[in-house]
Amino acid sequence: MQTVECDAIVLASMDYGEADRIVTLFTREFGKIRGLARNGKKSVKRFGPAFELFARIRIRLVMKEGLCALSNTDIITVFPRIRADLAKIGYAGYACELVDRYSPEAQHNPRLFRLLFAYLEYLDAFPPRADDRRFFEVNLLNIVGYRLSLDRCGRCGESALPAGTDRGTTVKPVCGVCGRALLPVGTDTLTILKKAMETGRFGVLRFSPASLQEAGEILDAAIAEHVNRPLTSLQFLRDVLALH
Ligand SMILES: [Zn+2]
C-alpha cells in the first residue's frame, strides 16, 4: 500500500454508514479516484468542509484496490463566492458531474484537472454565464477524446452537416448513414465553436444569443449521446436558471 499526496477537487461526496463518507475526487496526479473518509461525516474537526462538492483540497491518501483511504486534508479553497450564488452552484455542480461521468477511474488527465479548476476559479470571480458553461463543455469533449464534430455527423462522421441552413423553415435533416438528426449550424456558431476549441481561457469568447442557442442544442445532443443516464445536476441547473 502506497501513501501519496495529491491536489484534488471534490466531484461527489456521500455519507456512508454511521460516520463515514465516500468521496469521489478528481486529482491532478491520478485522475478520478474514490476514497473512504473514516469518521468523515462526524469529524468536522478533522476534515472541516473539505469534502463539500467542488472544494479544492490537498489530501494524503493510501492507494488501494477499490476505495482509497483518505486522511490528512488541507483545504485550498471551497470557492466561497460560488457557494453564495445558486446559479453558480448549479454550473459548478454540473461541471463536476460531467467530469465524473466522462472520467474512468485512475486515468491521469492533468488537462482535464486544469480545465475544471480554471472554470471553478472563473465562476468564483465573475458572474455566472451560459457562454462559459458551453465553453467548458466544448473543451471537456475535446480533452476526453470526443472532439465536437462541426462539419460531419457527430455520431458516425459520414454525412456532412447542412451548414447555414435557415432554422425557421427547414425540416430537421437526418444523417443518411446512421439516422441521427442533424442540427443545422449557422456560420457564426461554427466560427465561435471552432474558436472555443483553440483557446483554453474563460471569458475571452462571447456567443450571440442565436449562437448560444444553436451551440447549446449541439452540445446537449452530443453529451446526451455519451452519458448513459441523465445527469442529476442538469435538472437542478435548469431549475435555478429558470428563477433568474
Ligand atoms: Zn451519421
PDB file of C-alpha atoms and ligand atoms in Angstrom:
ATOM      1  CA  MET A   1       0.000   0.000   0.000  1.00  0.00           C
ATOM      2  CA  GLN A   2       1.347   3.327  -1.056  1.00  0.00           C
ATOM      3  CA  THR A   3       0.706   6.649   0.681  1.00  0.00           C
ATOM      4  CA  VAL A   4       0.608   9.630  -1.646  1.00  0.00           C
ATOM      5  CA  GLU A   5      -0.296  13.299  -1.520  1.00  0.00           C
ATOM      6  CA  CYS A   6      -2.265  14.971  -4.242  1.00  0.00           C
ATOM      7  CA  ASP A   7      -4.201  18.010  -5.401  1.00  0.00           C
ATOM      8  CA  ALA A   8      -7.866  17.259  -5.780  1.00  0.00           C
ATOM      9  CA  ILE A   9     -11.293  18.668  -6.499  1.00  0.00           C
ATOM     10  CA  VAL A  10     -14.303  17.004  -4.873  1.00  0.00           C
ATOM     11  CA  LEU A  11     -16.650  15.664  -7.560  1.00  0.00           C
ATOM     12  CA  ALA A  12     -19.121  13.924  -5.269  1.00  0.00           C
ATOM     13  CA  SER A  13     -19.484  13.041  -1.627  1.00  0.00           C
ATOM     14  CA  MET A  14     -21.966  10.895   0.256  1.00  0.00           C
ATOM     15  CA  ASP A  15     -22.490   9.671   3.774  1.00  0.00           C
ATOM     16  CA  TYR A  16     -21.691   6.044   4.331  1.00  0.00           C
ATOM     17  CA  GLY A  17     -22.930   4.155   7.358  1.00  0.00           C
ATOM     18  CA  GLU A  18     -22.969   5.827  10.756  1.00  0.00           C
ATOM     19  CA  ALA A  19     -19.928   8.018  10.485  1.00  0.00           C
ATOM     20  CA  ASP A  20     -18.025   7.625   7.235  1.00  0.00           C
ATOM     21  CA  ARG A  21     -18.094   9.307   3.893  1.00  0.00           C
ATOM     22  CA  ILE A  22     -17.372   8.051   0.399  1.00  0.00           C
ATOM     23  CA  VAL A  23     -15.785  10.779  -1.654  1.00  0.00           C
ATOM     24  CA  THR A  24     -15.119  10.964  -5.388  1.00  0.00           C
ATOM     25  CA  LEU A  25     -12.105  13.122  -6.178  1.00  0.00           C
ATOM     26  CA  PHE A  26     -10.569  14.339  -9.378  1.00  0.00           C
ATOM     27  CA  THR A  27      -6.852  14.535  -8.706  1.00  0.00           C
ATOM     28  CA  ARG A  28      -4.166  16.220 -10.737  1.00  0.00           C
ATOM     29  CA  GLU A  29      -1.861  13.229 -10.267  1.00  0.00           C
ATOM     30  CA  PHE A  30      -4.092  10.173 -10.696  1.00  0.00           C
ATOM     31  CA  GLY A  31      -7.298  11.325 -12.348  1.00  0.00           C
ATOM     32  CA  LYS A  32     -10.544  10.215 -10.723  1.00  0.00           C
ATOM     33  CA  ILE A  33     -10.342   8.196  -7.535  1.00  0.00           C
ATOM     34  CA  ARG A  34     -12.852   7.142  -4.919  1.00  0.00           C
ATOM     35  CA  GLY A  35     -11.998   7.041  -1.283  1.00  0.00           C
ATOM     36  CA  LEU A  36     -13.367   6.344   2.153  1.00  0.00           C
ATOM     37  CA  ALA A  37     -13.009   9.014   4.837  1.00  0.00           C
ATOM     38  CA  ARG A  38     -13.363   7.248   8.168  1.00  0.00           C
ATOM     39  CA  ASN A  39     -15.396   9.446  10.514  1.00  0.00           C
ATOM     40  CA  GLY A  40     -15.689  11.885   7.612  1.00  0.00           C
ATOM     41  CA  LYS A  41     -19.314  12.523   8.476  1.00  0.00           C
ATOM     42  CA  LYS A  42     -18.765  13.329  12.140  1.00  0.00           C
ATOM     43  CA  SER A  43     -15.271  14.661  12.410  1.00  0.00           C
ATOM     44  CA  VAL A  44     -15.692  18.278  11.382  1.00  0.00           C
ATOM     45  CA  LYS A  45     -12.538  18.962  13.375  1.00  0.00           C
ATOM     46  CA  ARG A  46     -10.505  16.557  11.298  1.00  0.00           C
ATOM     47  CA  PHE A  47     -11.899  17.248   7.855  1.00  0.00           C
ATOM     48  CA  GLY A  48     -13.824  20.534   8.159  1.00  0.00           C
ATOM     49  CA  PRO A  49     -15.716  21.306   4.954  1.00  0.00           C
ATOM     50  CA  ALA A  50     -13.038  19.502   2.917  1.00  0.00           C
ATOM     51  CA  PHE A  51     -15.456  17.096   1.308  1.00  0.00           C
ATOM     52  CA  GLU A  52     -18.005  19.625   0.150  1.00  0.00           C
ATOM     53  CA  LEU A  53     -18.785  19.384  -3.545  1.00  0.00           C
ATOM     54  CA  PHE A  54     -16.206  21.193  -5.772  1.00  0.00           C
ATOM     55  CA  ALA A  55     -13.882  22.089  -2.883  1.00  0.00           C
ATOM     56  CA  ARG A  56     -10.213  22.215  -3.884  1.00  0.00           C
ATOM     57  CA  ILE A  57      -8.081  20.288  -1.412  1.00  0.00           C
ATOM     58  CA  ARG A  58      -4.641  18.863  -0.796  1.00  0.00           C
ATOM     59  CA  ILE A  59      -5.045  15.352   0.529  1.00  0.00           C
ATOM     60  CA  ARG A  60      -2.997  12.428   1.683  1.00  0.00           C
ATOM     61  CA  LEU A  61      -4.348   9.026   0.770  1.00  0.00           C
ATOM     62  CA  VAL A  62      -3.459   5.382   0.873  1.00  0.00           C
ATOM     63  CA  MET A  63      -3.844   3.820  -2.565  1.00  0.00           C
ATOM     64  CA  LYS A  64      -5.759   0.535  -2.527  1.00  0.00           C
ATOM     65  CA  GLU A  65      -7.779  -1.605  -4.868  1.00  0.00           C
ATOM     66  CA  GLY A  66     -11.300  -0.207  -4.840  1.00  0.00           C
ATOM     67  CA  LEU A  67     -11.651   2.577  -2.293  1.00  0.00           C
ATOM     68  CA  CYS A  68      -8.578   4.531  -1.200  1.00  0.00           C
ATOM     69  CA  ALA A  69      -8.250   5.525   2.455  1.00  0.00           C
ATOM     70  CA  LEU A  70      -8.419   9.302   2.827  1.00  0.00           C
ATOM     71  CA  SER A  71      -6.617  11.070   5.632  1.00  0.00           C
ATOM     72  CA  ASN A  72      -4.928  14.420   6.271  1.00  0.00           C
ATOM     73  CA  THR A  73      -6.624  17.122   4.298  1.00  0.00           C
ATOM     74  CA  ASP A  74      -5.829  20.762   3.728  1.00  0.00           C
ATOM     75  CA  ILE A  75      -8.490  22.912   2.168  1.00  0.00           C
ATOM     76  CA  ILE A  76      -7.062  25.146  -0.536  1.00  0.00           C
ATOM     77  CA  THR A  77     -10.398  26.825  -1.234  1.00  0.00           C
ATOM     78  CA  VAL A  78     -14.089  25.996  -1.029  1.00  0.00           C
ATOM     79  CA  PHE A  79     -14.853  28.727  -3.619  1.00  0.00           C
ATOM     80  CA  PRO A  80     -16.992  30.789  -1.234  1.00  0.00           C
ATOM     81  CA  ARG A  81     -18.410  33.103  -3.896  1.00  0.00           C
ATOM     82  CA  ILE A  82     -19.708  30.145  -5.864  1.00  0.00           C
ATOM     83  CA  ARG A  83     -21.457  28.883  -2.737  1.00  0.00           C
ATOM     84  CA  ALA A  84     -23.194  32.225  -2.240  1.00  0.00           C
ATOM     85  CA  ASP A  85     -24.982  32.099  -5.612  1.00  0.00           C
ATOM     86  CA  LEU A  86     -27.468  29.397  -6.672  1.00  0.00           C
ATOM     87  CA  ALA A  87     -26.760  29.715 -10.402  1.00  0.00           C
ATOM     88  CA  LYS A  88     -23.015  29.377  -9.765  1.00  0.00           C
ATOM     89  CA  ILE A  89     -23.647  26.314  -7.589  1.00  0.00           C
ATOM     90  CA  GLY A  90     -25.695  24.890 -10.450  1.00  0.00           C
ATOM     91  CA  TYR A  91     -22.929  25.429 -13.014  1.00  0.00           C
ATOM     92  CA  ALA A  92     -20.158  24.156 -10.720  1.00  0.00           C
ATOM     93  CA  GLY A  93     -22.114  21.045  -9.729  1.00  0.00           C
ATOM     94  CA  TYR A  94     -22.893  20.333 -13.360  1.00  0.00           C
ATOM     95  CA  ALA A  95     -19.219  20.714 -14.361  1.00  0.00           C
ATOM     96  CA  CYS A  96     -18.169  18.292 -11.607  1.00  0.00           C
ATOM     97  CA  GLU A  97     -20.745  15.717 -12.645  1.00  0.00           C
ATOM     98  CA  LEU A  98     -19.645  15.943 -16.286  1.00  0.00           C
ATOM     99  CA  VAL A  99     -16.017  15.364 -15.296  1.00  0.00           C
ATOM    100  CA  ASP A 100     -17.129  12.440 -13.129  1.00  0.00           C
ATOM    101  CA  ARG A 101     -19.159  10.856 -15.938  1.00  0.00           C
ATOM    102  CA  TYR A 102     -16.509  11.259 -18.600  1.00  0.00           C
ATOM    103  CA  SER A 103     -13.604  10.034 -16.476  1.00  0.00           C
ATOM    104  CA  PRO A 104     -12.775   6.384 -15.969  1.00  0.00           C
ATOM    105  CA  GLU A 105     -11.161   5.732 -12.595  1.00  0.00           C
ATOM    106  CA  ALA A 106      -7.418   6.247 -12.147  1.00  0.00           C
ATOM    107  CA  GLN A 107      -6.775   7.708 -15.572  1.00  0.00           C
ATOM    108  CA  HIS A 108      -4.263  10.546 -15.326  1.00  0.00           C
ATOM    109  CA  ASN A 109      -5.646  13.611 -17.123  1.00  0.00           C
ATOM    110  CA  PRO A 110      -3.961  16.837 -15.958  1.00  0.00           C
ATOM    111  CA  ARG A 111      -5.536  18.876 -18.780  1.00  0.00           C
ATOM    112  CA  LEU A 112      -8.992  17.994 -17.542  1.00  0.00           C
ATOM    113  CA  PHE A 113      -7.970  18.891 -13.991  1.00  0.00           C
ATOM    114  CA  ARG A 114      -6.736  22.284 -15.216  1.00  0.00           C
ATOM    115  CA  LEU A 115      -9.934  22.895 -17.188  1.00  0.00           C
ATOM    116  CA  LEU A 116     -12.191  22.125 -14.227  1.00  0.00           C
ATOM    117  CA  PHE A 117     -10.088  24.185 -11.854  1.00  0.00           C
ATOM    118  CA  ALA A 118      -9.967  27.115 -14.310  1.00  0.00           C
ATOM    119  CA  TYR A 119     -13.761  27.032 -14.646  1.00  0.00           C
ATOM    120  CA  LEU A 120     -14.290  26.988 -10.880  1.00  0.00           C
ATOM    121  CA  GLU A 121     -11.865  29.875 -10.406  1.00  0.00           C
ATOM    122  CA  TYR A 122     -13.626  31.838 -13.116  1.00  0.00           C
ATOM    123  CA  LEU A 123     -17.073  31.127 -11.681  1.00  0.00           C
ATOM    124  CA  ASP A 124     -15.852  32.215  -8.278  1.00  0.00           C
ATOM    125  CA  ALA A 125     -14.648  35.563  -9.624  1.00  0.00           C
ATOM    126  CA  PHE A 126     -17.213  36.524 -12.271  1.00  0.00           C
ATOM    127  CA  PRO A 127     -20.982  36.450 -12.762  1.00  0.00           C
ATOM    128  CA  PRO A 128     -22.416  33.116 -13.942  1.00  0.00           C
ATOM    129  CA  ARG A 129     -22.975  32.963 -17.712  1.00  0.00           C
ATOM    130  CA  ALA A 130     -24.319  30.354 -20.084  1.00  0.00           C
ATOM    131  CA  ASP A 131     -21.422  31.030 -22.528  1.00  0.00           C
ATOM    132  CA  ASP A 132     -18.871  29.808 -20.020  1.00  0.00           C
ATOM    133  CA  ARG A 133     -20.747  26.561 -19.437  1.00  0.00           C
ATOM    134  CA  ARG A 134     -20.760  25.919 -23.207  1.00  0.00           C
ATOM    135  CA  PHE A 135     -17.080  26.839 -23.436  1.00  0.00           C
ATOM    136  CA  PHE A 136     -16.367  24.345 -20.645  1.00  0.00           C
ATOM    137  CA  GLU A 137     -18.322  21.618 -22.467  1.00  0.00           C
ATOM    138  CA  VAL A 138     -16.547  22.199 -25.797  1.00  0.00           C
ATOM    139  CA  ASN A 139     -13.163  21.943 -24.095  1.00  0.00           C
ATOM    140  CA  LEU A 140     -14.107  18.955 -21.960  1.00  0.00           C
ATOM    141  CA  LEU A 141     -15.255  16.993 -25.019  1.00  0.00           C
ATOM    142  CA  ASN A 142     -12.052  17.917 -26.772  1.00  0.00           C
ATOM    143  CA  ILE A 143      -9.867  16.777 -23.880  1.00  0.00           C
ATOM    144  CA  VAL A 144     -11.621  13.458 -23.275  1.00  0.00           C
ATOM    145  CA  GLY A 145     -11.434  12.491 -26.940  1.00  0.00           C
ATOM    146  CA  TYR A 146     -14.937  13.385 -28.134  1.00  0.00           C
ATOM    147  CA  ARG A 147     -13.946  16.483 -30.062  1.00  0.00           C
ATOM    148  CA  LEU A 148     -17.109  18.121 -31.324  1.00  0.00           C
ATOM    149  CA  SER A 149     -17.704  17.282 -34.952  1.00  0.00           C
ATOM    150  CA  LEU A 150     -18.659  20.549 -36.624  1.00  0.00           C
ATOM    151  CA  ASP A 151     -18.868  19.589 -40.268  1.00  0.00           C
ATOM    152  CA  ARG A 152     -19.812  15.907 -40.161  1.00  0.00           C
ATOM    153  CA  CYS A 153     -22.493  13.853 -38.434  1.00  0.00           C
ATOM    154  CA  GLY A 154     -21.494  13.693 -34.753  1.00  0.00           C
ATOM    155  CA  ARG A 155     -22.378  10.007 -34.427  1.00  0.00           C
ATOM    156  CA  CYS A 156     -20.958   8.259 -37.489  1.00  0.00           C
ATOM    157  CA  GLY A 157     -18.812  11.015 -39.014  1.00  0.00           C
ATOM    158  CA  GLU A 158     -20.085  10.147 -42.511  1.00  0.00           C
ATOM    159  CA  SER A 159     -22.644  12.748 -43.606  1.00  0.00           C
ATOM    160  CA  ALA A 160     -21.753  16.430 -43.967  1.00  0.00           C
ATOM    161  CA  LEU A 161     -23.795  18.824 -41.850  1.00  0.00           C
ATOM    162  CA  PRO A 162     -26.084  21.264 -43.647  1.00  0.00           C
ATOM    163  CA  ALA A 163     -24.189  24.404 -42.660  1.00  0.00           C
ATOM    164  CA  GLY A 164     -26.004  27.690 -42.630  1.00  0.00           C
ATOM    165  CA  THR A 165     -29.476  26.240 -43.083  1.00  0.00           C
ATOM    166  CA  ASP A 166     -32.316  28.562 -42.205  1.00  0.00           C
ATOM    167  CA  ARG A 167     -33.603  27.048 -38.990  1.00  0.00           C
ATOM    168  CA  GLY A 168     -37.019  28.619 -39.229  1.00  0.00           C
ATOM    169  CA  THR A 169     -38.102  26.965 -42.454  1.00  0.00           C
ATOM    170  CA  THR A 170     -36.269  23.677 -42.771  1.00  0.00           C
ATOM    171  CA  VAL A 171     -37.417  20.331 -41.583  1.00  0.00           C
ATOM    172  CA  LYS A 172     -34.566  18.946 -39.497  1.00  0.00           C
ATOM    173  CA  PRO A 173     -32.467  16.712 -41.766  1.00  0.00           C
ATOM    174  CA  VAL A 174     -31.345  13.268 -40.768  1.00  0.00           C
ATOM    175  CA  CYS A 175     -27.986  11.579 -41.351  1.00  0.00           C
ATOM    176  CA  GLY A 176     -28.359   9.288 -44.388  1.00  0.00           C
ATOM    177  CA  VAL A 177     -25.940   6.782 -42.892  1.00  0.00           C
ATOM    178  CA  CYS A 178     -26.861   6.388 -39.219  1.00  0.00           C
ATOM    179  CA  GLY A 179     -30.204   8.190 -38.948  1.00  0.00           C
ATOM    180  CA  ARG A 180     -29.179  10.752 -36.335  1.00  0.00           C
ATOM    181  CA  ALA A 181     -30.985  14.093 -36.515  1.00  0.00           C
ATOM    182  CA  LEU A 182     -28.518  16.623 -37.918  1.00  0.00           C
ATOM    183  CA  LEU A 183     -28.734  20.014 -36.281  1.00  0.00           C
ATOM    184  CA  PRO A 184     -28.215  22.774 -38.802  1.00  0.00           C
ATOM    185  CA  VAL A 185     -25.420  25.091 -37.733  1.00  0.00           C
ATOM    186  CA  GLY A 186     -25.153  28.751 -38.699  1.00  0.00           C
ATOM    187  CA  THR A 187     -21.823  30.170 -39.851  1.00  0.00           C
ATOM    188  CA  ASP A 188     -21.460  32.369 -36.749  1.00  0.00           C
ATOM    189  CA  THR A 189     -21.963  29.362 -34.484  1.00  0.00           C
ATOM    190  CA  LEU A 190     -19.421  27.298 -36.414  1.00  0.00           C
ATOM    191  CA  THR A 191     -16.904  30.113 -36.146  1.00  0.00           C
ATOM    192  CA  ILE A 192     -17.262  30.599 -32.412  1.00  0.00           C
ATOM    193  CA  LEU A 193     -17.237  26.862 -31.659  1.00  0.00           C
ATOM    194  CA  LYS A 194     -14.011  26.482 -33.644  1.00  0.00           C
ATOM    195  CA  LYS A 195     -12.504  29.385 -31.712  1.00  0.00           C
ATOM    196  CA  ALA A 196     -13.593  27.777 -28.451  1.00  0.00           C
ATOM    197  CA  MET A 197     -11.539  24.711 -29.360  1.00  0.00           C
ATOM    198  CA  GLU A 198      -8.473  26.843 -29.880  1.00  0.00           C
ATOM    199  CA  THR A 199      -8.341  28.766 -26.618  1.00  0.00           C
ATOM    200  CA  GLY A 200      -8.371  27.452 -23.090  1.00  0.00           C
ATOM    201  CA  ARG A 201      -9.137  30.784 -21.452  1.00  0.00           C
ATOM    202  CA  PHE A 202     -12.503  31.528 -19.905  1.00  0.00           C
ATOM    203  CA  GLY A 203     -14.120  34.869 -20.578  1.00  0.00           C
ATOM    204  CA  VAL A 204     -12.489  35.516 -23.951  1.00  0.00           C
ATOM    205  CA  LEU A 205     -15.351  34.351 -26.157  1.00  0.00           C
ATOM    206  CA  ARG A 206     -18.920  35.614 -26.086  1.00  0.00           C
ATOM    207  CA  PHE A 207     -21.712  33.939 -28.027  1.00  0.00           C
ATOM    208  CA  SER A 208     -24.539  35.894 -29.645  1.00  0.00           C
ATOM    209  CA  PRO A 209     -27.965  34.781 -28.333  1.00  0.00           C
ATOM    210  CA  ALA A 210     -28.617  32.857 -31.574  1.00  0.00           C
ATOM    211  CA  SER A 211     -25.228  31.123 -31.499  1.00  0.00           C
ATOM    212  CA  LEU A 212     -25.629  30.307 -27.835  1.00  0.00           C
ATOM    213  CA  GLN A 213     -28.938  28.619 -28.612  1.00  0.00           C
ATOM    214  CA  GLU A 214     -27.526  26.629 -31.540  1.00  0.00           C
ATOM    215  CA  ALA A 215     -24.315  25.683 -29.748  1.00  0.00           C
ATOM    216  CA  GLY A 216     -26.373  24.609 -26.729  1.00  0.00           C
ATOM    217  CA  GLU A 217     -28.502  22.252 -28.832  1.00  0.00           C
ATOM    218  CA  ILE A 218     -25.437  20.716 -30.468  1.00  0.00           C
ATOM    219  CA  LEU A 219     -23.642  20.227 -27.153  1.00  0.00           C
ATOM    220  CA  ASP A 220     -26.709  18.895 -25.339  1.00  0.00           C
ATOM    221  CA  ALA A 221     -27.239  16.341 -28.120  1.00  0.00           C
ATOM    222  CA  ALA A 222     -23.571  15.299 -28.121  1.00  0.00           C
ATOM    223  CA  ILE A 223     -23.466  14.869 -24.343  1.00  0.00           C
ATOM    224  CA  ALA A 224     -26.814  13.050 -24.181  1.00  0.00           C
ATOM    225  CA  GLU A 225     -25.391  10.531 -26.648  1.00  0.00           C
ATOM    226  CA  HIS A 226     -22.384   9.795 -24.421  1.00  0.00           C
ATOM    227  CA  VAL A 227     -23.889   9.641 -20.936  1.00  0.00           C
ATOM    228  CA  ASN A 228     -25.893   6.515 -20.308  1.00  0.00           C
ATOM    229  CA  ARG A 229     -28.317   8.023 -17.797  1.00  0.00           C
ATOM    230  CA  PRO A 230     -29.485  11.609 -17.295  1.00  0.00           C
ATOM    231  CA  LEU A 231     -27.166  13.929 -15.379  1.00  0.00           C
ATOM    232  CA  THR A 232     -28.708  14.599 -11.993  1.00  0.00           C
ATOM    233  CA  SER A 233     -27.185  18.075 -11.773  1.00  0.00           C
ATOM    234  CA  LEU A 234     -28.768  19.157 -15.061  1.00  0.00           C
ATOM    235  CA  GLN A 235     -32.295  19.423 -13.668  1.00  0.00           C
ATOM    236  CA  PHE A 236     -31.052  21.484 -10.716  1.00  0.00           C
ATOM    237  CA  LEU A 237     -29.174  23.769 -13.098  1.00  0.00           C
ATOM    238  CA  ARG A 238     -32.289  24.229 -15.244  1.00  0.00           C
ATOM    239  CA  ASP A 239     -34.406  24.924 -12.166  1.00  0.00           C
ATOM    240  CA  VAL A 240     -32.108  27.606 -10.762  1.00  0.00           C
ATOM    241  CA  LEU A 241     -31.616  29.261 -14.156  1.00  0.00           C
ATOM    242  CA  ALA A 242     -35.393  29.429 -14.577  1.00  0.00           C
ATOM    243  CA  LEU A 243     -35.519  31.514 -11.368  1.00  0.00           C
ATOM    244  CA  HIS A 244     -33.191  34.150 -12.807  1.00  0.00           C
TER     245      HIS A 244
HETATM  246 ZN    ZN B   1     -24.459   9.716 -39.026  1.00  0.00          ZN
END
